[in-house]
Each structure stands twice: as structure tokens, then as C-alpha cells.
Amino acid sequence: MSVIYLLISISIIVAIGFFIAFIRAVKTGQYDDDYTPSVRMLFDDELIQPKVEKSNIESQETL
Amino acid sequence: MTFVPGKMSKVMDTQNCFHCGLDIIKEDEIIFDAKNFCCNGCKTVYEIFSINDLTCYYDFEKSPGATPQDINGKYDFLDNESIVSKLLEFQENSTAIISLSIPHIHCSSCIWILENLQRLQKGISTSQVNFPEKRVRITFNPEVVSIKTIVYLLSSIGYEPYISLENYETGSNDVDRSLTYKLGVAFFCFGNIMLLSFPEYFEVKEFWLDQYRGFFRWLIFALAIPSFFYSASGYYVSAYKSIKTKMLNIDIPIALGIVVMFVRSTFDIVMDYGSGFFDSLTGLIFFMLLGKMFQIKTYSFLSFERDFKSYFPIAITKINSDLSEESVAIYEVEKGDRLLIRNQELIPVDGILISEKAEIDYSFVTGEAIPITKQSGDKVFAGGKQIGKVIEMEVLHSVSQSYLTQLWSNDVFQKNVEQKHKTITDSISRYFTPILLLIAFAGFGYWIFIDANTAFNVFTAVLIVACPCALALTAPFTFGNVLRILGKQKFYLKNALVIEQLAKVDTIVFDKTGTITTNKKSNISYEGTVLSDENLLLVKNVLRASNHPLSRMLYDYLPIPILQSKSGNEAKKLKVDHFEEITGKGIQAQIFGHQVQIGSADFVEKIEEKNVQQTSVHIKINTVYYGKFIFNNQYREGLEELFENLKSNYQIKVLSGDNEGERTILEQLLPKGTELIFNQKPEQKLEFIKNLQEQGKNVMMVGDGLNDAGALAQSNVGISISENVNVFSPACDAILDASEFQKLNYFLKLSKNAITTIKMSFGLSLLYNVVGLSFAITGNLLPLVAAIIMPLSTITIVSFVTVMSSYYARNK
């Protein structure tokens, strides 16, 4: 049953790994602004739209 | 054509500008690309976007834009290398980073367009918006594009950056993230300890659990150490400070509880008595830090500590002896220098006017919107804004010695306001701490005669269970919630302390100009026969020649008539013959063969009933009376109602820097018993507040301009009314958006209710303490009981205060 020692140790080490990741994220300023990224992630899809529209229009104009 | 039909019809219905959303004045309407614009500026921005394929700017939010302002010459100082290098955050050969504050950032469209700047300007590689701080961080190649170009680009699309002395020499400032770290550590420890504590909760006698008990306990102990020593360190420091200053605050019993809990738990583990209270200990630290975070997070982006630095530009144009112009940093301006002040520029130092005439708007300093005319040789003071032509002036004092800056050397600005008041939690803990210690020692004294071991247990158990975590959480969560509710309604408080002070207020002092009246220039209305375009043109041209403040305001207000005359656009400027300005009466002129008279009612020989409330300018063309333009000294909407509601609970006083001209109107408008005091200089306002305070009053000052700055700082609560929350407000405790002015009474009521909520939840948490203490004093406090009571009390208290404060907020 000494496997418990091993398992608990591993789980603690994994937890510490995540904890270090968190500290680094804070240090690089990822927690300074918690609003803008939530808006930014929605933008990429919108970028394509105008091009499609424009090509439609151009084709209409050439008619 | 590139338009979405649905959006188009909406624009047509409301007749708002497609770009900025303002009402379109019929004469100025510009139709471009089948969209309506209110002015050329807005149209140009749209053009820039559509050329660059960026029109989905308009998809995220309806009419998100702002009209670009004329900035010609305003940013010339960005040519000056030494100034620029101080603004940059980072600079190397081909990479530079600048962080600019842009007050207009307000919606997702703004984020989108500002993060796509690289598509508008070569040389910009990335740009990133920080929305809560309203800043954009631009990485660019200084060899390809200069800061000036970027600033001009931003201004041309309606996002003029706000560069002031405040930015100067700040560079990259370090952000304090220690609370986030502490919270992270506390949560890490708390979560893991909770998991490892589970076997102990069930207390089953099982072989393998007994076998590993020691291992689990020591692991828990190890995990508790960072939380105890690092996360909770703020409480020890605060408790130590409070003992030193002999003011018992809430952190003493907290720190005492934490330390006792840690010592006893360690003792338990070492002696193998039990598992200790490490789960409750770390949980408590975590929840208290969470409360702190919640309270701090609210409005960090609004600056309440603005002094003159944030009002002043960084640089100014200096005229050298060889008549060449040069941008110099404001601090380098010396006595005797000649400065060039452009339209809309702020005069940074006191000086003497060299140019023939200047119109100076002191609304910054006095709150008075009508500009003052100065002649050559007159003294001009720092803080005024030049309106109209370019002027030259000679410097009399350097920045630090100017009149305006000296106002800041007054004592009130040096005082640490935080220390003025005792918070509600601290005043309760003044009684709480001694009583707690009394109970602990009484329990100890009783049990010591029966069993020394139990006595020790009882003593520590009392201190542990009475640790006022729920008490300490009440205020942060209530105030945090109230701050958030108020912020949503555009009333921004500096910190939670302000709520407590608001609840104590018994006297309210209002400034008049700019506070209970509005500064907006659109208060001009016209009554009478409609003026034809030709007549409008005549009036406008006559007004142009006049320097009277009213003429200037009217001139700015009148639209430029679009005339399809023979000579085209040139016809707009007509030659004025026989211009005559009669002081105190009006102006008359011969223009284009017409006789135009503009002035007071007597002047145009119009007899009408005296109406004191109006300042008006009458128009008479070729002996025909047309009508009058009325300059309303407009009081804010809902003013009467607000004062009516306030007068039952508060003493109301109105201070004004103006003369007594408005007294009769104000007396009619405001409820009886309102004290009106006129002709008050900034220092007198400050004295007035001080006198009231010496009479034992809790004074709230509501003001706007820099002239109120002293009074705002002196008062118990200083509220600054602002038309644009992001730009100008003197140092104060709270900033109120002008459009929400009439809600002031509601805000005051809400803060009172917040205090009531806190008192109620204090009662609730004391009840928990009594229950916990009865366990502790009888020597029955098991770790499991502590583990249940502590989180339970925390959660009920937090939800109670959140529900209560939200309920009060809805109750108008």
C-alpha cells in the first residue's frame, strides 16, 4: 500500500506545477486585464465578412 | 453600395449620425455612401475605415465613433526627441512600445479598431487594448513611423490620445500584484488541505487510514505554512501597526485567531492529539483575501488623485529670439520666455498677453463657461484655455510658482485623508477585542482548577472560533457590492470608506456654476421669425467681427448656411461696413447693403416683459425685428425635485463664485431655507467648509471645476460632477456623471442602507460567535465542528449582505 505515498506525492507535484504556471501567468501580466481578452476572442470570425460582402458587390457592379 | 438594409432604416428613423450617433442638424447633414453623417469629420473617419476594409467597426456597436477634433499643431511637441523618449515604454533600433491613454474607449468596436491599427498605418506591428484602464499599447517601428504620425492617425479616427504631464517621466510603472499572488497561494493551500482532510472528517477506525494518518497530517502542515506565513502576512502587519498606534482595529482579533489556530494545530499534530484546524485556517485566510480582492477590483481605472499635472499639456511652443518656434517641455519654461498658445490650448503658466486680444475660457478654474476678453498687456493666469486665434504671451512665473499650482500647496492636499475616519468595523472591534480576551481568560481561569489540559484547549478554542472572519468579510462584500451598483449608475467612488462617510453626511454644499447648472454650449435657443439662409449669413458675418463673449458663443452655435450664390463659396465671407460695438448694448453694422442690429432688447427697440431668467440677444435686420437667441443659464434636469427631496434630511447650501445676479431665480427654484452665498473665491470656499466642520457638521461638497478643488479636499466627502468622467475632475472622493445628477438623493439613501445591512449582518455573525463560543467554552470544539461553523458563517454572511444590498439598490 505504499503506493499511496507515491500517488499523493505525484498529485501534489502536479498541483505545484499548475501553481507555478499560475504564478508565471500573473507575473507576465495576464491577470492585469480580465475584460479585453473576452471581447477580443470574438473578433476573428467577423474579419472575414467584409471581404465576402465586397466580392459580392464587385460582381454586381461588373454585371 | 455597401450597406446592411436593416441598419440603414434605423439610421433613417432617428436621424442620428451613422458614425457618432449624435443628432444630425438638418443643414449640416452629409450623405455619403447612403449613410447620414452629422459632419465632415465623421464622414472622413467612415471613409478611412471603408477604404481599409474596416467597416465592421460599425457592426459590433451602433454608432460607436467620436467626431475627430481639430488638433493642428497641438502635438508638435512630439517632434522633440527628449520628450518622446520619456513617453516610450521601451525603445530599441527598430522596435518601440508606447502606451497611450484614450478616454474614448468605451465598447467592443473601439477594441476592434484599435487592435487593427496595423492595417491603417505601416510601421505599427501590434496594438493591444487594455479596456478597464482605457489604454492602448502600440508596438511600432520608429524608423518607419513616428509617434506623431500615430497620434495624428488616432486623432483622425476619433481616438485622440490623452497625453499630459502625468505621463511624463512615468515610463513603465510597476503594478502591485501581491494580492493576486497571495490569493493564489491561499487558494492552492486551502484546496489541497481540504482534499487531504477528508479522511479525518469521517473519523472511521480503519486500518489503512490509521496507518497513513501521520503522513497526511504532516503534508497538511507543510501546505499550511505558505498560507500562514505569506498569504496572511498583511493581517499581522496591520495588527502590529494598530497596536502601535493604540487603535484597536478588526485585524487584531483576526491575527490573534490565525496565530493561535496555527500554534494549537501544530501542537496537536506534534503531540498526536488530533488533526488540528489547518483546513479552517487556510479557508479563512482565502475567504478574507477574496473579500479584499472583491473590494479593490472595482474601479481602478478612474484616477481620483488628479492634481494640476493631469490638466496640463506636456509641452508648449516657445518662440525663440530669432522668431523660430520650438516645442519645449513645460518644466523648462522660464520667466521671460515667449510662448505661443493656439486655439483650445491650455495656458500653462501665468503671464502677460502680448497679442492684441485673447478670449480666455477659465471654465477649468472657475467653472464659468463664458470666455473672458483680455487685451494686450493684461495678465493671463494658468489654467485658462485660449479660444480663437493664436496668441503670444510672455511668462511671468514658472509652472511651480503659478497661481493655480500654488492652490495645491495648501495643507488640505497634503493630508492623508484615509486617517480622518474610523471605519464601522474598527469601531465595533474596539469593543469586540477586549470582550473576546475577557471570555478567553475567564474560560481559562475556570477550567484551570479542574483540568490544566482542558483549560489550555478552551482558551485557544475561544480565540479560534471567535476569530471574526465573518465580521471582517461583512464590510468588504457589502461595500464591494454597493460600489459596483453605484458604478453601474455612473457614480464612481474612490474607495469603500466613502460609502461610510456618505451615510454620515448631514450638510450638503453645492457649487453653482457647472454643478447645478450645465456647461454645455448647446443651450442657445431661438424664438421668433425663422431666419432665412441669407439673413443667417448676414448675422453670422456681423458676429464674426465682434469679440463679445455672447457673440462668440452665438457665432460658434450658428450653422454655416449653404448658399448657392453666384460667386460660390466665397460668398460666405461678406465684407462688413460701418461696424460699431456699443458697450453694454449690442452691435450694429452695414453689411452687403443691409442694416443689421444685434443686441439687447432696448437696443433693437423691442419692448417686452422683463424676464430675468434669460440672457438673450435680439436680432433686427433692416428695421424689421426677427427674434431673439436665448442663452439659457440652464439648471440641471431634476434639480428642483432633488433639492425638495434632500431638504428634509440635509442642510443644503449653495456656494458660487459668481455675483448675486442669479439670486432671485435660485430662491424661486430651490426650497426655502437653502443658504445662498455668492462671490466666493476658491480659498473662501475651503474656509466655508472648514467652518461648517468646526461646528460639528459632516459636510459633503459637490463641485466641478478646479476652483472647488480645495473645498472638495477639505470636505468629508467631495463629489466631483463631470460631463466626461474620463477626462477632467479635480482630486475628490467620488466622481458623478453629470447625467445622473438628479439621482444624488438615491445614492445617499443607498449608502445609508449599506450601513444598516452591515449592522444587521454584524448581529448575525455575532450569533454564530455565541454558538461557536458555547462549544468552545465547554471544551467541546472538535475540528469537525470548527470546519462546519466557520465556512457556514462565512457563506451565509456573504450571501446575506449581497442579497440585502442588491435589494436596497432596487428599492428606489
Short mmCIF file of N, CA and C in Angstrom, two decimals, chain B residues 401-521:
data_model
loop_
_atom_site.label_atom_id
_atom_site.label_comp_id
_atom_site.label_asym_id
_atom_site.label_seq_id
_atom_site.Cartn_x
_atom_site.Cartn_y
_atom_site.Cartn_z
N GLN B 401 5.37 78.04 -9.73
CA GLN B 401 5.02 79.24 -8.97
C GLN B 401 3.71 79.88 -9.41
N SER B 402 3.06 79.27 -10.38
CA SER B 402 1.83 79.86 -10.88
C SER B 402 0.71 79.78 -9.85
N TYR B 403 -0.24 80.67 -10.04
CA TYR B 403 -1.38 80.78 -9.13
C TYR B 403 -2.07 79.44 -8.92
N LEU B 404 -2.29 78.75 -10.02
CA LEU B 404 -3.05 77.51 -9.97
C LEU B 404 -2.29 76.43 -9.20
N THR B 405 -1.00 76.36 -9.46
CA THR B 405 -0.20 75.33 -8.79
C THR B 405 -0.07 75.63 -7.31
N GLN B 406 -0.13 76.91 -6.97
CA GLN B 406 0.00 77.26 -5.57
C GLN B 406 -1.20 76.81 -4.75
N LEU B 407 -2.33 76.73 -5.40
CA LEU B 407 -3.54 76.26 -4.73
C LEU B 407 -3.28 74.86 -4.17
N TRP B 408 -2.45 74.12 -4.88
CA TRP B 408 -2.19 72.75 -4.47
C TRP B 408 -1.24 72.64 -3.30
N SER B 409 -0.54 73.72 -3.01
CA SER B 409 0.37 73.63 -1.88
C SER B 409 -0.38 73.84 -0.56
N ASN B 410 -1.68 74.14 -0.64
CA ASN B 410 -2.50 74.25 0.56
C ASN B 410 -2.44 72.94 1.36
N ASP B 411 -2.54 73.07 2.67
CA ASP B 411 -2.40 71.92 3.55
C ASP B 411 -3.33 70.76 3.26
N VAL B 412 -4.58 71.11 2.87
CA VAL B 412 -5.56 70.03 2.69
C VAL B 412 -5.10 68.96 1.72
N PHE B 413 -4.27 69.37 0.77
CA PHE B 413 -3.86 68.39 -0.22
C PHE B 413 -2.75 67.49 0.29
N GLN B 414 -2.12 67.92 1.37
CA GLN B 414 -1.01 67.11 1.90
C GLN B 414 -1.52 66.08 2.90
N LYS B 415 -2.68 66.35 3.46
CA LYS B 415 -3.19 65.47 4.50
C LYS B 415 -3.52 64.08 3.96
N ASN B 416 -3.33 63.11 4.79
CA ASN B 416 -3.74 61.77 4.42
C ASN B 416 -5.18 61.57 4.85
N VAL B 417 -6.06 61.59 3.87
CA VAL B 417 -7.49 61.59 4.16
C VAL B 417 -7.94 60.28 4.81
N GLU B 418 -7.27 59.20 4.48
CA GLU B 418 -7.68 57.88 4.97
C GLU B 418 -7.78 57.85 6.49
N GLN B 419 -6.90 58.61 7.14
CA GLN B 419 -6.82 58.53 8.59
C GLN B 419 -7.88 59.34 9.31
N LYS B 420 -8.65 60.11 8.54
CA LYS B 420 -9.60 61.02 9.18
C LYS B 420 -10.75 60.28 9.86
N HIS B 421 -11.07 59.13 9.33
CA HIS B 421 -12.27 58.46 9.82
C HIS B 421 -11.98 57.07 10.34
N LYS B 422 -12.79 56.70 11.31
CA LYS B 422 -12.72 55.34 11.83
C LYS B 422 -13.79 54.54 11.11
N THR B 423 -13.42 53.40 10.58
CA THR B 423 -14.42 52.63 9.86
C THR B 423 -15.35 51.95 10.84
N ILE B 424 -16.49 51.56 10.31
CA ILE B 424 -17.52 50.96 11.15
C ILE B 424 -17.03 49.66 11.77
N THR B 425 -16.26 48.87 11.00
CA THR B 425 -15.74 47.61 11.55
C THR B 425 -14.75 47.88 12.66
N ASP B 426 -13.94 48.91 12.49
CA ASP B 426 -12.95 49.21 13.51
C ASP B 426 -13.59 49.68 14.79
N SER B 427 -14.68 50.46 14.67
CA SER B 427 -15.30 50.95 15.89
C SER B 427 -15.98 49.81 16.63
N ILE B 428 -16.46 48.81 15.90
CA ILE B 428 -17.05 47.66 16.58
C ILE B 428 -15.96 46.82 17.24
N SER B 429 -14.85 46.67 16.53
CA SER B 429 -13.80 45.80 17.07
C SER B 429 -13.16 46.42 18.31
N ARG B 430 -13.39 47.71 18.51
CA ARG B 430 -12.89 48.34 19.72
C ARG B 430 -13.50 47.67 20.96
N TYR B 431 -14.75 47.25 20.84
CA TYR B 431 -15.40 46.56 21.95
C TYR B 431 -15.17 45.06 21.84
N PHE B 432 -15.12 44.59 20.60
CA PHE B 432 -15.05 43.16 20.35
C PHE B 432 -13.79 42.55 20.95
N THR B 433 -12.63 43.17 20.67
CA THR B 433 -11.36 42.59 21.10
C THR B 433 -11.26 42.42 22.63
N PRO B 434 -11.57 43.50 23.42
CA PRO B 434 -11.48 43.31 24.88
C PRO B 434 -12.43 42.24 25.40
N ILE B 435 -13.68 42.23 24.86
CA ILE B 435 -14.66 41.25 25.33
C ILE B 435 -14.17 39.83 25.04
N LEU B 436 -13.63 39.67 23.84
CA LEU B 436 -13.13 38.36 23.42
C LEU B 436 -12.04 37.87 24.36
N LEU B 437 -11.10 38.75 24.66
CA LEU B 437 -10.00 38.37 25.54
C LEU B 437 -10.52 38.04 26.94
N LEU B 438 -11.52 38.81 27.36
CA LEU B 438 -12.12 38.59 28.67
C LEU B 438 -12.72 37.18 28.75
N ILE B 439 -13.49 36.81 27.73
CA ILE B 439 -14.12 35.49 27.72
C ILE B 439 -13.05 34.39 27.72
N ALA B 440 -12.03 34.59 26.88
CA ALA B 440 -10.98 33.58 26.77
C ALA B 440 -10.31 33.35 28.12
N PHE B 441 -9.98 34.48 28.81
CA PHE B 441 -9.29 34.33 30.10
C PHE B 441 -10.23 33.79 31.17
N ALA B 442 -11.51 34.18 31.10
CA ALA B 442 -12.48 33.67 32.07
C ALA B 442 -12.60 32.15 31.93
N GLY B 443 -12.69 31.69 30.67
CA GLY B 443 -12.78 30.24 30.43
C GLY B 443 -11.53 29.54 30.95
N PHE B 444 -10.40 30.14 30.67
CA PHE B 444 -9.14 29.57 31.10
C PHE B 444 -9.08 29.50 32.63
N GLY B 445 -9.50 30.61 33.26
CA GLY B 445 -9.47 30.69 34.72
C GLY B 445 -10.38 29.66 35.36
N TYR B 446 -11.52 29.39 34.70
CA TYR B 446 -12.46 28.43 35.27
C TYR B 446 -11.92 27.00 35.17
N TRP B 447 -11.41 26.66 33.97
CA TRP B 447 -11.00 25.28 33.73
C TRP B 447 -9.67 24.93 34.40
N ILE B 448 -8.85 25.93 34.68
CA ILE B 448 -7.51 25.66 35.21
C ILE B 448 -7.58 24.91 36.54
N PHE B 449 -8.72 25.17 37.28
CA PHE B 449 -8.86 24.49 38.56
C PHE B 449 -9.34 23.06 38.38
N ILE B 450 -9.92 22.77 37.24
CA ILE B 450 -10.44 21.42 37.01
C ILE B 450 -9.42 20.56 36.28
N ASP B 451 -8.94 21.10 35.13
CA ASP B 451 -8.01 20.32 34.33
C ASP B 451 -7.16 21.27 33.49
N ALA B 452 -5.88 21.29 33.71
CA ALA B 452 -5.00 22.23 33.04
C ALA B 452 -5.01 22.02 31.53
N ASN B 453 -5.12 20.79 31.13
CA ASN B 453 -5.12 20.47 29.71
C ASN B 453 -6.34 21.05 29.01
N THR B 454 -7.50 20.84 29.61
CA THR B 454 -8.74 21.38 29.04
C THR B 454 -8.68 22.91 29.04
N ALA B 455 -8.13 23.46 30.09
CA ALA B 455 -8.04 24.91 30.19
C ALA B 455 -7.30 25.50 28.99
N PHE B 456 -6.20 24.87 28.67
CA PHE B 456 -5.43 25.32 27.51
C PHE B 456 -6.26 25.18 26.23
N ASN B 457 -6.96 24.04 26.11
CA ASN B 457 -7.80 23.81 24.93
C ASN B 457 -8.92 24.85 24.81
N VAL B 458 -9.56 25.13 25.94
CA VAL B 458 -10.68 26.09 25.93
C VAL B 458 -10.17 27.47 25.53
N PHE B 459 -9.06 27.85 26.10
CA PHE B 459 -8.51 29.16 25.82
C PHE B 459 -8.26 29.35 24.32
N THR B 460 -7.60 28.39 23.72
CA THR B 460 -7.30 28.51 22.29
C THR B 460 -8.57 28.38 21.45
N ALA B 461 -9.48 27.46 21.88
CA ALA B 461 -10.71 27.27 21.11
C ALA B 461 -11.53 28.54 21.04
N VAL B 462 -11.56 29.28 22.14
CA VAL B 462 -12.33 30.54 22.17
C VAL B 462 -11.74 31.51 21.14
N LEU B 463 -10.43 31.64 21.18
CA LEU B 463 -9.80 32.59 20.26
C LEU B 463 -9.99 32.15 18.80
N ILE B 464 -9.98 30.84 18.58
CA ILE B 464 -10.13 30.34 17.21
C ILE B 464 -11.55 30.59 16.70
N VAL B 465 -12.51 30.18 17.50
CA VAL B 465 -13.88 30.22 16.99
C VAL B 465 -14.40 31.65 16.92
N ALA B 466 -13.84 32.50 17.77
CA ALA B 466 -14.32 33.89 17.76
C ALA B 466 -13.59 34.73 16.72
N CYS B 467 -12.63 34.15 16.07
CA CYS B 467 -11.90 34.89 15.04
C CYS B 467 -12.92 35.51 14.08
N PRO B 468 -12.99 36.83 14.06
CA PRO B 468 -14.14 37.47 13.42
C PRO B 468 -14.05 37.51 11.89
N CYS B 469 -13.90 36.33 11.30
CA CYS B 469 -13.76 36.33 9.85
C CYS B 469 -15.05 36.80 9.17
N ALA B 470 -16.19 36.36 9.73
CA ALA B 470 -17.45 36.77 9.13
C ALA B 470 -17.62 38.29 9.29
N LEU B 471 -17.21 38.75 10.47
CA LEU B 471 -17.27 40.18 10.75
C LEU B 471 -16.40 40.95 9.77
N ALA B 472 -15.22 40.40 9.53
CA ALA B 472 -14.28 41.08 8.64
C ALA B 472 -14.73 41.01 7.19
N LEU B 473 -15.52 40.01 6.87
CA LEU B 473 -15.97 39.87 5.48
C LEU B 473 -17.18 40.74 5.17
N THR B 474 -17.97 41.04 6.21
CA THR B 474 -19.20 41.78 6.01
C THR B 474 -18.97 43.08 5.24
N ALA B 475 -18.07 43.89 5.76
CA ALA B 475 -17.86 45.20 5.16
C ALA B 475 -17.31 45.10 3.73
N PRO B 476 -16.26 44.32 3.47
CA PRO B 476 -15.76 44.26 2.10
C PRO B 476 -16.82 43.82 1.09
N PHE B 477 -17.61 42.84 1.45
CA PHE B 477 -18.58 42.35 0.48
C PHE B 477 -19.74 43.32 0.29
N THR B 478 -20.22 43.91 1.38
CA THR B 478 -21.31 44.88 1.23
C THR B 478 -20.83 46.08 0.42
N PHE B 479 -19.69 46.63 0.83
CA PHE B 479 -19.19 47.83 0.15
C PHE B 479 -18.80 47.52 -1.29
N GLY B 480 -18.19 46.35 -1.49
CA GLY B 480 -17.82 45.97 -2.85
C GLY B 480 -19.04 45.93 -3.74
N ASN B 481 -20.10 45.34 -3.21
CA ASN B 481 -21.33 45.23 -3.99
C ASN B 481 -21.96 46.60 -4.24
N VAL B 482 -21.97 47.43 -3.21
CA VAL B 482 -22.55 48.77 -3.37
C VAL B 482 -21.72 49.60 -4.35
N LEU B 483 -20.41 49.48 -4.26
CA LEU B 483 -19.54 50.19 -5.20
C LEU B 483 -19.87 49.80 -6.63
N ARG B 484 -20.10 48.52 -6.81
CA ARG B 484 -20.40 48.02 -8.15
C ARG B 484 -21.76 48.56 -8.63
N ILE B 485 -22.74 48.53 -7.73
CA ILE B 485 -24.08 49.02 -8.10
C ILE B 485 -24.01 50.51 -8.45
N LEU B 486 -23.30 51.27 -7.63
CA LEU B 486 -23.19 52.71 -7.88
C LEU B 486 -22.44 52.96 -9.17
N GLY B 487 -21.39 52.17 -9.40
CA GLY B 487 -20.59 52.35 -10.61
C GLY B 487 -21.41 52.12 -11.86
N LYS B 488 -22.31 51.16 -11.80
CA LYS B 488 -23.18 50.90 -12.95
C LYS B 488 -24.05 52.11 -13.23
N GLN B 489 -24.36 52.87 -12.18
CA GLN B 489 -25.20 54.05 -12.36
C GLN B 489 -24.36 55.31 -12.50
N LYS B 490 -23.11 55.12 -12.85
CA LYS B 490 -22.18 56.21 -13.14
C LYS B 490 -21.85 57.10 -11.95
N PHE B 491 -21.85 56.50 -10.80
CA PHE B 491 -21.38 57.21 -9.62
C PHE B 491 -20.19 56.41 -9.10
N TYR B 492 -19.00 56.97 -9.31
CA TYR B 492 -17.80 56.20 -9.02
C TYR B 492 -17.16 56.68 -7.72
N LEU B 493 -16.96 55.77 -6.80
CA LEU B 493 -16.38 56.14 -5.52
C LEU B 493 -14.91 55.74 -5.49
N LYS B 494 -14.17 56.55 -4.76
CA LYS B 494 -12.73 56.29 -4.66
C LYS B 494 -12.47 54.98 -3.94
N ASN B 495 -13.10 54.77 -2.81
CA ASN B 495 -12.96 53.51 -2.10
C ASN B 495 -14.17 53.30 -1.21
N ALA B 496 -14.16 52.19 -0.50
CA ALA B 496 -15.33 51.81 0.29
C ALA B 496 -15.59 52.78 1.44
N LEU B 497 -14.53 53.39 1.92
CA LEU B 497 -14.65 54.32 3.03
C LEU B 497 -15.66 55.43 2.72
N VAL B 498 -15.71 55.81 1.45
CA VAL B 498 -16.59 56.91 1.04
C VAL B 498 -18.05 56.57 1.33
N ILE B 499 -18.41 55.30 1.21
CA ILE B 499 -19.80 54.92 1.48
C ILE B 499 -20.15 55.23 2.94
N GLU B 500 -19.24 54.88 3.83
CA GLU B 500 -19.49 55.14 5.26
C GLU B 500 -19.63 56.64 5.50
N GLN B 501 -18.78 57.41 4.83
CA GLN B 501 -18.84 58.86 5.01
C GLN B 501 -20.11 59.44 4.42
N LEU B 502 -20.53 58.89 3.29
CA LEU B 502 -21.77 59.36 2.67
C LEU B 502 -22.94 59.16 3.62
N ALA B 503 -22.91 58.05 4.31
CA ALA B 503 -24.02 57.75 5.21
C ALA B 503 -24.07 58.70 6.40
N LYS B 504 -22.93 59.31 6.71
CA LYS B 504 -22.87 60.19 7.88
C LYS B 504 -23.18 61.65 7.56
N VAL B 505 -23.22 61.97 6.27
CA VAL B 505 -23.36 63.36 5.86
C VAL B 505 -24.64 63.99 6.40
N ASP B 506 -24.55 65.24 6.91
CA ASP B 506 -25.78 65.94 7.30
C ASP B 506 -25.90 67.31 6.63
N THR B 507 -24.84 67.77 5.98
CA THR B 507 -24.89 69.06 5.31
C THR B 507 -24.34 68.90 3.89
N ILE B 508 -25.06 69.44 2.93
CA ILE B 508 -24.57 69.34 1.56
C ILE B 508 -24.32 70.72 1.00
N VAL B 509 -23.14 70.94 0.48
CA VAL B 509 -22.81 72.22 -0.14
C VAL B 509 -22.64 72.01 -1.63
N PHE B 510 -23.38 72.80 -2.40
CA PHE B 510 -23.27 72.70 -3.85
C PHE B 510 -22.52 73.91 -4.40
N ASP B 511 -21.75 73.67 -5.41
CA ASP B 511 -21.20 74.77 -6.18
C ASP B 511 -22.28 75.12 -7.20
N LYS B 512 -22.30 76.37 -7.65
CA LYS B 512 -23.36 76.70 -8.61
C LYS B 512 -22.96 76.40 -10.05
N THR B 513 -22.02 77.21 -10.55
CA THR B 513 -21.71 77.12 -11.98
C THR B 513 -21.07 75.78 -12.32
N GLY B 514 -21.66 75.10 -13.24
CA GLY B 514 -21.07 73.84 -13.67
C GLY B 514 -21.52 72.66 -12.83
N THR B 515 -22.08 72.94 -11.66
CA THR B 515 -22.53 71.83 -10.83
C THR B 515 -24.04 71.71 -10.89
N ILE B 516 -24.74 72.78 -10.44
CA ILE B 516 -26.19 72.70 -10.59
C ILE B 516 -26.64 73.32 -11.92
N THR B 517 -25.71 74.00 -12.59
CA THR B 517 -26.02 74.40 -13.97
C THR B 517 -25.12 73.58 -14.89
N THR B 518 -25.48 73.53 -16.14
CA THR B 518 -24.63 72.77 -17.06
C THR B 518 -23.73 73.71 -17.82
N ASN B 519 -22.62 73.16 -18.25
CA ASN B 519 -21.65 73.94 -19.01
C ASN B 519 -21.86 73.85 -20.50
N LYS B 520 -22.76 72.98 -20.87
CA LYS B 520 -22.89 72.70 -22.29
C LYS B 520 -23.25 73.95 -23.06
N LYS B 521 -22.67 74.09 -24.24
CA LYS B 521 -22.87 75.31 -25.00
C LYS B 521 -24.12 75.26 -25.86
#
